[in-house]
Short mmCIF file of N, CA and C in Angstrom, two decimals:
data_model
loop_
_atom_site.label_atom_id
_atom_site.label_comp_id
_atom_site.label_asym_id
_atom_site.label_seq_id
_atom_site.Cartn_x
_atom_site.Cartn_y
_atom_site.Cartn_z
N UNK M 8 -3.69 6.87 10.39
CA UNK M 8 -4.21 5.52 10.37
C UNK M 8 -3.04 4.53 10.45
N UNK M 9 -3.20 3.49 11.20
CA UNK M 9 -2.15 2.49 11.42
C UNK M 9 -1.97 1.60 10.20
N UNK M 10 -0.77 1.05 10.06
CA UNK M 10 -0.49 0.09 9.00
C UNK M 10 -1.29 -1.19 9.23
N UNK M 11 -1.76 -1.79 8.15
CA UNK M 11 -2.36 -3.13 8.20
C UNK M 11 -1.23 -4.10 7.89
N UNK M 12 -0.85 -4.92 8.85
CA UNK M 12 0.30 -5.81 8.70
C UNK M 12 -0.15 -7.26 8.84
N UNK M 13 0.35 -8.12 7.94
CA UNK M 13 0.11 -9.55 8.02
C UNK M 13 1.45 -10.26 7.87
N UNK M 14 1.44 -11.57 8.05
CA UNK M 14 2.64 -12.36 7.85
C UNK M 14 2.95 -12.43 6.36
N UNK M 15 4.22 -12.57 6.04
CA UNK M 15 4.61 -12.73 4.65
C UNK M 15 5.50 -13.97 4.51
N UNK M 16 5.60 -14.43 3.28
CA UNK M 16 6.35 -15.63 2.98
C UNK M 16 6.93 -15.47 1.58
N UNK M 17 8.18 -15.83 1.40
CA UNK M 17 8.76 -15.83 0.07
C UNK M 17 9.45 -17.16 -0.17
N UNK M 18 9.59 -17.50 -1.42
CA UNK M 18 10.24 -18.76 -1.77
C UNK M 18 10.02 -19.07 -3.23
N UNK M 19 9.98 -20.36 -3.55
CA UNK M 19 9.76 -20.78 -4.93
C UNK M 19 8.70 -21.88 -4.96
N UNK M 20 7.98 -21.92 -6.08
CA UNK M 20 6.94 -22.94 -6.27
C UNK M 20 7.66 -24.25 -6.60
N UNK M 21 7.52 -25.25 -5.73
CA UNK M 21 8.26 -26.50 -5.86
C UNK M 21 7.46 -27.62 -6.54
N UNK M 22 6.15 -27.46 -6.67
CA UNK M 22 5.33 -28.49 -7.31
C UNK M 22 4.42 -27.84 -8.35
N UNK M 23 3.85 -28.66 -9.21
CA UNK M 23 2.86 -28.13 -10.13
C UNK M 23 1.64 -27.70 -9.33
N UNK M 24 1.09 -26.51 -9.63
CA UNK M 24 -0.11 -26.06 -8.92
C UNK M 24 -1.27 -27.03 -9.12
N UNK M 25 -2.05 -27.21 -8.06
CA UNK M 25 -3.23 -28.07 -8.12
C UNK M 25 -4.47 -27.24 -7.86
N UNK M 26 -5.49 -27.48 -8.63
CA UNK M 26 -6.76 -26.77 -8.48
C UNK M 26 -7.80 -27.73 -7.93
N UNK M 27 -8.59 -27.21 -6.97
CA UNK M 27 -9.72 -27.99 -6.45
C UNK M 27 -10.81 -27.01 -6.07
N UNK M 28 -11.90 -27.54 -5.54
CA UNK M 28 -13.04 -26.73 -5.14
C UNK M 28 -13.39 -27.09 -3.70
N UNK M 29 -13.65 -26.08 -2.87
CA UNK M 29 -14.01 -26.32 -1.47
C UNK M 29 -15.46 -26.81 -1.38
N UNK M 30 -15.86 -27.21 -0.18
CA UNK M 30 -17.25 -27.63 0.05
C UNK M 30 -18.23 -26.52 -0.29
N UNK M 31 -17.79 -25.26 -0.15
CA UNK M 31 -18.64 -24.10 -0.45
C UNK M 31 -18.64 -23.74 -1.93
N UNK M 32 -17.87 -24.46 -2.73
CA UNK M 32 -17.80 -24.18 -4.15
C UNK M 32 -16.77 -23.14 -4.54
N UNK M 33 -15.90 -22.77 -3.60
CA UNK M 33 -14.85 -21.78 -3.87
C UNK M 33 -13.64 -22.45 -4.52
N UNK M 34 -12.97 -21.71 -5.41
CA UNK M 34 -11.74 -22.21 -6.02
C UNK M 34 -10.66 -22.32 -4.94
N UNK M 35 -9.83 -23.36 -5.06
CA UNK M 35 -8.71 -23.57 -4.12
C UNK M 35 -7.46 -23.85 -4.92
N UNK M 36 -6.37 -23.17 -4.58
CA UNK M 36 -5.05 -23.33 -5.18
C UNK M 36 -4.16 -23.98 -4.14
N UNK M 37 -3.40 -25.01 -4.55
CA UNK M 37 -2.48 -25.68 -3.62
C UNK M 37 -1.15 -25.91 -4.33
N UNK M 38 -0.05 -25.63 -3.62
CA UNK M 38 1.29 -25.97 -4.08
C UNK M 38 2.18 -26.30 -2.89
N UNK M 39 3.23 -27.06 -3.17
CA UNK M 39 4.34 -27.20 -2.23
C UNK M 39 5.30 -26.10 -2.59
N UNK M 40 5.81 -25.41 -1.59
CA UNK M 40 6.75 -24.33 -1.84
C UNK M 40 8.06 -24.66 -1.14
N UNK M 41 9.12 -24.12 -1.66
CA UNK M 41 10.42 -24.27 -1.04
C UNK M 41 10.92 -22.92 -0.55
N UNK M 42 11.64 -22.96 0.55
CA UNK M 42 12.28 -21.76 1.08
C UNK M 42 13.78 -22.02 1.17
N UNK M 43 14.58 -21.24 0.41
CA UNK M 43 16.03 -21.38 0.52
C UNK M 43 16.51 -20.88 1.88
N UNK M 44 17.57 -21.45 2.37
CA UNK M 44 18.17 -21.02 3.64
C UNK M 44 19.67 -20.89 3.45
N UNK M 45 20.25 -19.93 4.16
CA UNK M 45 21.68 -19.66 4.06
C UNK M 45 22.27 -19.46 5.44
N UNK M 46 23.53 -19.81 5.58
CA UNK M 46 24.26 -19.57 6.83
C UNK M 46 25.28 -18.48 6.56
N UNK M 47 25.26 -17.45 7.42
CA UNK M 47 26.22 -16.37 7.31
C UNK M 47 27.53 -16.82 7.94
N UNK M 48 28.59 -16.82 7.16
CA UNK M 48 29.90 -17.28 7.64
C UNK M 48 30.68 -16.12 8.26
N UNK M 49 31.65 -16.47 9.08
CA UNK M 49 32.50 -15.49 9.75
C UNK M 49 33.21 -14.59 8.74
N UNK M 50 33.52 -15.13 7.58
CA UNK M 50 34.23 -14.39 6.53
C UNK M 50 33.34 -13.34 5.86
N UNK M 51 32.04 -13.40 6.14
CA UNK M 51 31.10 -12.49 5.49
C UNK M 51 30.36 -13.13 4.33
N UNK M 52 30.80 -14.29 3.91
CA UNK M 52 30.13 -14.98 2.82
C UNK M 52 28.92 -15.76 3.36
N UNK M 53 28.16 -16.34 2.43
CA UNK M 53 27.00 -17.13 2.80
C UNK M 53 27.12 -18.52 2.21
N UNK M 54 26.72 -19.51 2.98
CA UNK M 54 26.72 -20.90 2.53
C UNK M 54 25.27 -21.33 2.36
N UNK M 55 24.94 -21.83 1.17
CA UNK M 55 23.58 -22.31 0.91
C UNK M 55 23.32 -23.59 1.69
N UNK M 56 22.19 -23.64 2.38
CA UNK M 56 21.76 -24.82 3.10
C UNK M 56 20.62 -25.47 2.32
N UNK M 57 20.20 -26.64 2.76
CA UNK M 57 19.08 -27.31 2.11
C UNK M 57 17.81 -26.49 2.30
N UNK M 58 16.98 -26.38 1.26
CA UNK M 58 15.71 -25.66 1.43
C UNK M 58 14.74 -26.49 2.28
N UNK M 59 13.78 -25.80 2.86
CA UNK M 59 12.69 -26.48 3.55
C UNK M 59 11.45 -26.39 2.66
N UNK M 60 10.53 -27.33 2.82
CA UNK M 60 9.35 -27.38 1.97
C UNK M 60 8.09 -27.31 2.82
N UNK M 61 7.09 -26.61 2.31
CA UNK M 61 5.87 -26.33 3.06
C UNK M 61 4.68 -26.31 2.11
N UNK M 62 3.47 -26.32 2.69
CA UNK M 62 2.24 -26.24 1.91
C UNK M 62 1.76 -24.80 1.85
N UNK M 63 1.25 -24.38 0.68
CA UNK M 63 0.64 -23.07 0.50
C UNK M 63 -0.69 -23.26 -0.20
N UNK M 64 -1.72 -22.56 0.29
CA UNK M 64 -3.04 -22.59 -0.33
C UNK M 64 -3.53 -21.16 -0.51
N UNK M 65 -4.46 -21.01 -1.45
CA UNK M 65 -5.16 -19.74 -1.65
C UNK M 65 -6.58 -20.09 -2.07
N UNK M 66 -7.50 -19.18 -1.84
CA UNK M 66 -8.91 -19.42 -2.12
C UNK M 66 -9.53 -18.31 -2.97
N UNK M 67 -10.66 -18.64 -3.57
CA UNK M 67 -11.48 -17.71 -4.33
C UNK M 67 -10.70 -17.00 -5.44
N UNK M 68 -10.84 -15.68 -5.56
CA UNK M 68 -10.21 -14.93 -6.66
C UNK M 68 -8.70 -15.05 -6.63
N UNK M 69 -8.10 -15.05 -5.44
CA UNK M 69 -6.64 -15.20 -5.34
C UNK M 69 -6.22 -16.55 -5.91
N UNK M 70 -6.98 -17.59 -5.64
CA UNK M 70 -6.68 -18.93 -6.18
C UNK M 70 -6.76 -18.92 -7.69
N UNK M 71 -7.79 -18.31 -8.25
CA UNK M 71 -7.97 -18.28 -9.69
C UNK M 71 -6.83 -17.54 -10.37
N UNK M 72 -6.44 -16.41 -9.80
CA UNK M 72 -5.33 -15.64 -10.38
C UNK M 72 -4.02 -16.43 -10.27
N UNK M 73 -3.78 -17.05 -9.12
CA UNK M 73 -2.55 -17.83 -8.93
C UNK M 73 -2.49 -18.99 -9.91
N UNK M 74 -3.61 -19.65 -10.14
CA UNK M 74 -3.64 -20.78 -11.07
C UNK M 74 -3.29 -20.34 -12.49
N UNK M 75 -3.67 -19.12 -12.85
CA UNK M 75 -3.40 -18.60 -14.19
C UNK M 75 -1.99 -18.04 -14.34
N UNK M 76 -1.35 -17.63 -13.25
CA UNK M 76 -0.11 -16.87 -13.36
C UNK M 76 1.12 -17.54 -12.77
N UNK M 77 0.96 -18.50 -11.88
CA UNK M 77 2.12 -19.11 -11.22
C UNK M 77 2.36 -20.53 -11.73
N UNK M 78 3.64 -20.89 -11.83
CA UNK M 78 4.02 -22.22 -12.30
C UNK M 78 5.19 -22.73 -11.47
N UNK M 79 5.41 -24.02 -11.55
CA UNK M 79 6.53 -24.65 -10.85
C UNK M 79 7.82 -23.93 -11.22
N UNK M 80 8.64 -23.60 -10.21
CA UNK M 80 9.90 -22.91 -10.43
C UNK M 80 9.84 -21.41 -10.23
N UNK M 81 8.64 -20.82 -10.23
CA UNK M 81 8.51 -19.37 -10.05
C UNK M 81 8.89 -18.96 -8.64
N UNK M 82 9.56 -17.80 -8.53
CA UNK M 82 9.82 -17.19 -7.22
C UNK M 82 8.63 -16.30 -6.89
N UNK M 83 8.21 -16.31 -5.62
CA UNK M 83 7.00 -15.58 -5.25
C UNK M 83 7.18 -14.89 -3.90
N UNK M 84 6.25 -13.97 -3.65
CA UNK M 84 6.08 -13.34 -2.33
C UNK M 84 4.59 -13.41 -2.04
N UNK M 85 4.23 -13.79 -0.82
CA UNK M 85 2.82 -13.92 -0.45
C UNK M 85 2.56 -13.24 0.89
N UNK M 86 1.34 -12.76 1.05
CA UNK M 86 0.87 -12.18 2.30
C UNK M 86 -0.30 -13.02 2.78
N UNK M 87 -0.35 -13.30 4.07
CA UNK M 87 -1.44 -14.11 4.59
C UNK M 87 -1.18 -14.51 6.02
N UNK M 88 -1.41 -15.80 6.33
CA UNK M 88 -1.25 -16.29 7.69
C UNK M 88 -1.02 -17.80 7.69
N UNK M 89 -0.49 -18.30 8.80
CA UNK M 89 -0.26 -19.73 8.96
C UNK M 89 -1.49 -20.35 9.60
N UNK M 90 -1.99 -21.40 8.98
CA UNK M 90 -3.14 -22.14 9.50
C UNK M 90 -2.63 -23.49 10.01
N UNK M 91 -2.84 -23.75 11.30
CA UNK M 91 -2.43 -25.01 11.92
C UNK M 91 -3.67 -25.88 12.10
N UNK M 92 -3.53 -27.17 11.78
CA UNK M 92 -4.67 -28.09 11.87
C UNK M 92 -4.16 -29.49 12.17
N UNK M 93 -5.06 -30.38 12.49
CA UNK M 93 -4.70 -31.76 12.79
C UNK M 93 -5.27 -32.69 11.72
N UNK M 94 -4.49 -33.72 11.39
CA UNK M 94 -4.96 -34.77 10.49
C UNK M 94 -4.64 -36.11 11.13
N UNK M 95 -5.41 -37.11 10.76
CA UNK M 95 -5.17 -38.44 11.29
C UNK M 95 -4.56 -39.30 10.21
N UNK M 96 -3.41 -39.93 10.54
CA UNK M 96 -2.74 -40.82 9.60
C UNK M 96 -2.39 -42.10 10.33
N UNK M 97 -2.89 -43.20 9.81
CA UNK M 97 -2.62 -44.51 10.39
C UNK M 97 -2.97 -44.55 11.88
N UNK M 98 -4.09 -43.92 12.23
CA UNK M 98 -4.55 -43.92 13.62
C UNK M 98 -3.85 -42.92 14.52
N UNK M 99 -2.91 -42.17 13.97
CA UNK M 99 -2.18 -41.19 14.77
C UNK M 99 -2.58 -39.78 14.33
N UNK M 100 -2.85 -38.90 15.31
CA UNK M 100 -3.19 -37.52 15.02
C UNK M 100 -1.90 -36.71 14.99
N UNK M 101 -1.68 -36.04 13.85
CA UNK M 101 -0.48 -35.22 13.73
C UNK M 101 -0.86 -33.76 13.43
N UNK M 102 0.00 -32.87 13.86
CA UNK M 102 -0.19 -31.44 13.66
C UNK M 102 0.40 -31.05 12.31
N UNK M 103 -0.35 -30.32 11.49
CA UNK M 103 0.12 -29.85 10.19
C UNK M 103 -0.08 -28.34 10.12
N UNK M 104 0.63 -27.71 9.21
CA UNK M 104 0.40 -26.29 8.98
C UNK M 104 0.55 -25.98 7.50
N UNK M 105 -0.15 -24.93 7.09
CA UNK M 105 -0.09 -24.46 5.72
C UNK M 105 -0.15 -22.94 5.75
N UNK M 106 0.46 -22.31 4.75
CA UNK M 106 0.37 -20.87 4.65
C UNK M 106 -0.81 -20.55 3.75
N UNK M 107 -1.74 -19.75 4.26
CA UNK M 107 -2.90 -19.33 3.49
C UNK M 107 -2.58 -17.97 2.89
N UNK M 108 -2.40 -17.93 1.58
CA UNK M 108 -2.05 -16.70 0.89
C UNK M 108 -3.31 -15.91 0.55
N UNK M 109 -3.41 -14.72 1.10
CA UNK M 109 -4.51 -13.82 0.74
C UNK M 109 -4.12 -12.99 -0.48
N UNK M 110 -2.81 -12.75 -0.63
CA UNK M 110 -2.25 -12.07 -1.80
C UNK M 110 -0.97 -12.80 -2.17
N UNK M 111 -0.72 -12.94 -3.46
CA UNK M 111 0.50 -13.63 -3.91
C UNK M 111 0.88 -13.12 -5.28
N UNK M 112 2.19 -13.01 -5.50
CA UNK M 112 2.68 -12.57 -6.79
C UNK M 112 4.14 -12.95 -6.96
N UNK M 113 4.65 -12.66 -8.15
CA UNK M 113 6.05 -12.96 -8.44
C UNK M 113 6.97 -12.05 -7.62
N UNK M 114 8.13 -12.57 -7.26
CA UNK M 114 9.15 -11.83 -6.53
C UNK M 114 9.90 -10.96 -7.52
N UNK M 115 9.76 -9.64 -7.37
CA UNK M 115 10.40 -8.70 -8.29
C UNK M 115 11.92 -8.84 -8.34
N UNK M 116 12.52 -9.23 -7.24
CA UNK M 116 13.98 -9.37 -7.20
C UNK M 116 14.48 -10.58 -7.98
N UNK M 117 13.60 -11.51 -8.29
CA UNK M 117 14.03 -12.75 -8.93
C UNK M 117 13.26 -13.10 -10.20
N UNK M 118 12.43 -12.17 -10.68
CA UNK M 118 11.59 -12.46 -11.83
C UNK M 118 11.67 -11.32 -12.84
N UNK M 119 11.89 -11.64 -14.10
CA UNK M 119 11.85 -10.64 -15.17
C UNK M 119 10.50 -10.75 -15.88
N UNK M 120 9.81 -9.63 -16.00
CA UNK M 120 8.54 -9.63 -16.72
C UNK M 120 8.15 -8.20 -17.06
N UNK M 121 7.12 -8.08 -17.89
CA UNK M 121 6.58 -6.78 -18.25
C UNK M 121 5.18 -6.68 -17.69
N UNK M 122 4.81 -5.49 -17.27
CA UNK M 122 3.47 -5.26 -16.72
C UNK M 122 2.57 -4.75 -17.84
N UNK M 123 1.40 -5.34 -17.97
CA UNK M 123 0.41 -4.93 -18.95
C UNK M 123 -0.64 -4.08 -18.24
N UNK M 124 -0.68 -2.81 -18.57
CA UNK M 124 -1.64 -1.90 -17.93
C UNK M 124 -2.77 -1.52 -18.88
N UNK M 125 -2.96 -2.24 -19.95
CA UNK M 125 -4.02 -1.90 -20.91
C UNK M 125 -5.41 -2.10 -20.34
N UNK M 126 -5.53 -2.84 -19.25
CA UNK M 126 -6.83 -3.10 -18.63
C UNK M 126 -7.33 -1.92 -17.80
N UNK M 127 -6.48 -0.92 -17.55
CA UNK M 127 -6.88 0.21 -16.72
C UNK M 127 -8.04 0.94 -17.37
N UNK M 128 -9.06 1.25 -16.57
CA UNK M 128 -10.19 2.02 -17.09
C UNK M 128 -10.25 3.34 -16.33
N UNK M 129 -11.26 4.13 -16.61
CA UNK M 129 -11.36 5.47 -16.01
C UNK M 129 -11.49 5.41 -14.50
N UNK M 130 -12.12 4.37 -13.94
CA UNK M 130 -12.25 4.29 -12.48
C UNK M 130 -10.88 4.04 -11.84
N UNK M 131 -10.01 3.25 -12.49
CA UNK M 131 -8.66 3.04 -11.98
C UNK M 131 -7.87 4.35 -12.00
N UNK M 132 -8.01 5.10 -13.10
CA UNK M 132 -7.30 6.36 -13.23
C UNK M 132 -7.79 7.36 -12.19
N UNK M 133 -9.10 7.39 -11.97
CA UNK M 133 -9.67 8.30 -10.95
C UNK M 133 -9.15 7.93 -9.56
N UNK M 134 -9.09 6.64 -9.28
CA UNK M 134 -8.58 6.19 -7.98
C UNK M 134 -7.12 6.58 -7.81
N UNK M 135 -6.32 6.38 -8.86
CA UNK M 135 -4.91 6.74 -8.79
C UNK M 135 -4.73 8.23 -8.57
N UNK M 136 -5.55 9.06 -9.22
CA UNK M 136 -5.48 10.51 -9.05
C UNK M 136 -5.84 10.89 -7.62
N UNK M 137 -6.87 10.23 -7.07
CA UNK M 137 -7.29 10.51 -5.69
C UNK M 137 -6.18 10.15 -4.70
N UNK M 138 -5.55 9.00 -4.90
CA UNK M 138 -4.46 8.58 -4.03
C UNK M 138 -3.31 9.58 -4.12
N UNK M 139 -3.00 10.04 -5.34
CA UNK M 139 -1.91 11.01 -5.53
C UNK M 139 -2.22 12.30 -4.77
N UNK M 140 -3.48 12.78 -4.87
CA UNK M 140 -3.86 14.01 -4.17
C UNK M 140 -3.79 13.83 -2.66
N UNK M 141 -4.21 12.68 -2.15
CA UNK M 141 -4.13 12.43 -0.71
C UNK M 141 -2.68 12.41 -0.24
N UNK M 142 -1.79 11.81 -1.05
CA UNK M 142 -0.37 11.76 -0.70
C UNK M 142 0.24 13.16 -0.70
N UNK M 143 -0.12 13.96 -1.71
CA UNK M 143 0.38 15.33 -1.77
C UNK M 143 -0.11 16.16 -0.58
N UNK M 144 -1.39 15.98 -0.22
CA UNK M 144 -1.96 16.71 0.92
C UNK M 144 -1.25 16.30 2.22
N UNK M 145 -0.99 15.02 2.37
CA UNK M 145 -0.31 14.54 3.59
C UNK M 145 1.10 15.10 3.64
N UNK M 146 1.77 15.16 2.50
CA UNK M 146 3.13 15.66 2.45
C UNK M 146 3.16 17.17 2.76
N UNK M 147 2.23 17.91 2.18
CA UNK M 147 2.15 19.34 2.41
C UNK M 147 1.79 19.64 3.85
N UNK M 148 0.88 18.86 4.41
CA UNK M 148 0.45 19.06 5.80
C UNK M 148 1.50 18.70 6.82
N UNK M 149 2.53 17.98 6.40
CA UNK M 149 3.56 17.54 7.36
C UNK M 149 4.58 18.62 7.64
N UNK M 150 4.52 19.76 6.90
CA UNK M 150 5.42 20.87 7.13
C UNK M 150 6.76 20.69 6.45
N UNK M 151 6.84 19.79 5.49
CA UNK M 151 8.10 19.56 4.76
C UNK M 151 8.22 20.48 3.59
#
């Protein structure tokens, strides 16, 4: 089976998260995010450049989880896609874009935390066992 691949985005939460509700009644999460940029120098070192800032949104369950877990200053990694749209400002139509996060979480390389697994129930354990058996079968079937 082929990999399911989407666009990804990493950076830091630059604004306080905002919560709203869509016309359909779905939860919506909105933040401004920053992306650090660096220039690789001839010497092998890196020079920090000014970050760029962008809009990020999430909807439904992802929005609710993000609102509970993410705060200004957090480093994150998100999976999703870029949504391009037009808005009218002062009679002029301008092109805007936002990253729509379908999945989002803290960046492991830049965040210290502990994982709480007390919520695991028997169905999670059964699923994990099934995945382990499938992985073992694939490994054994590969002739290694």
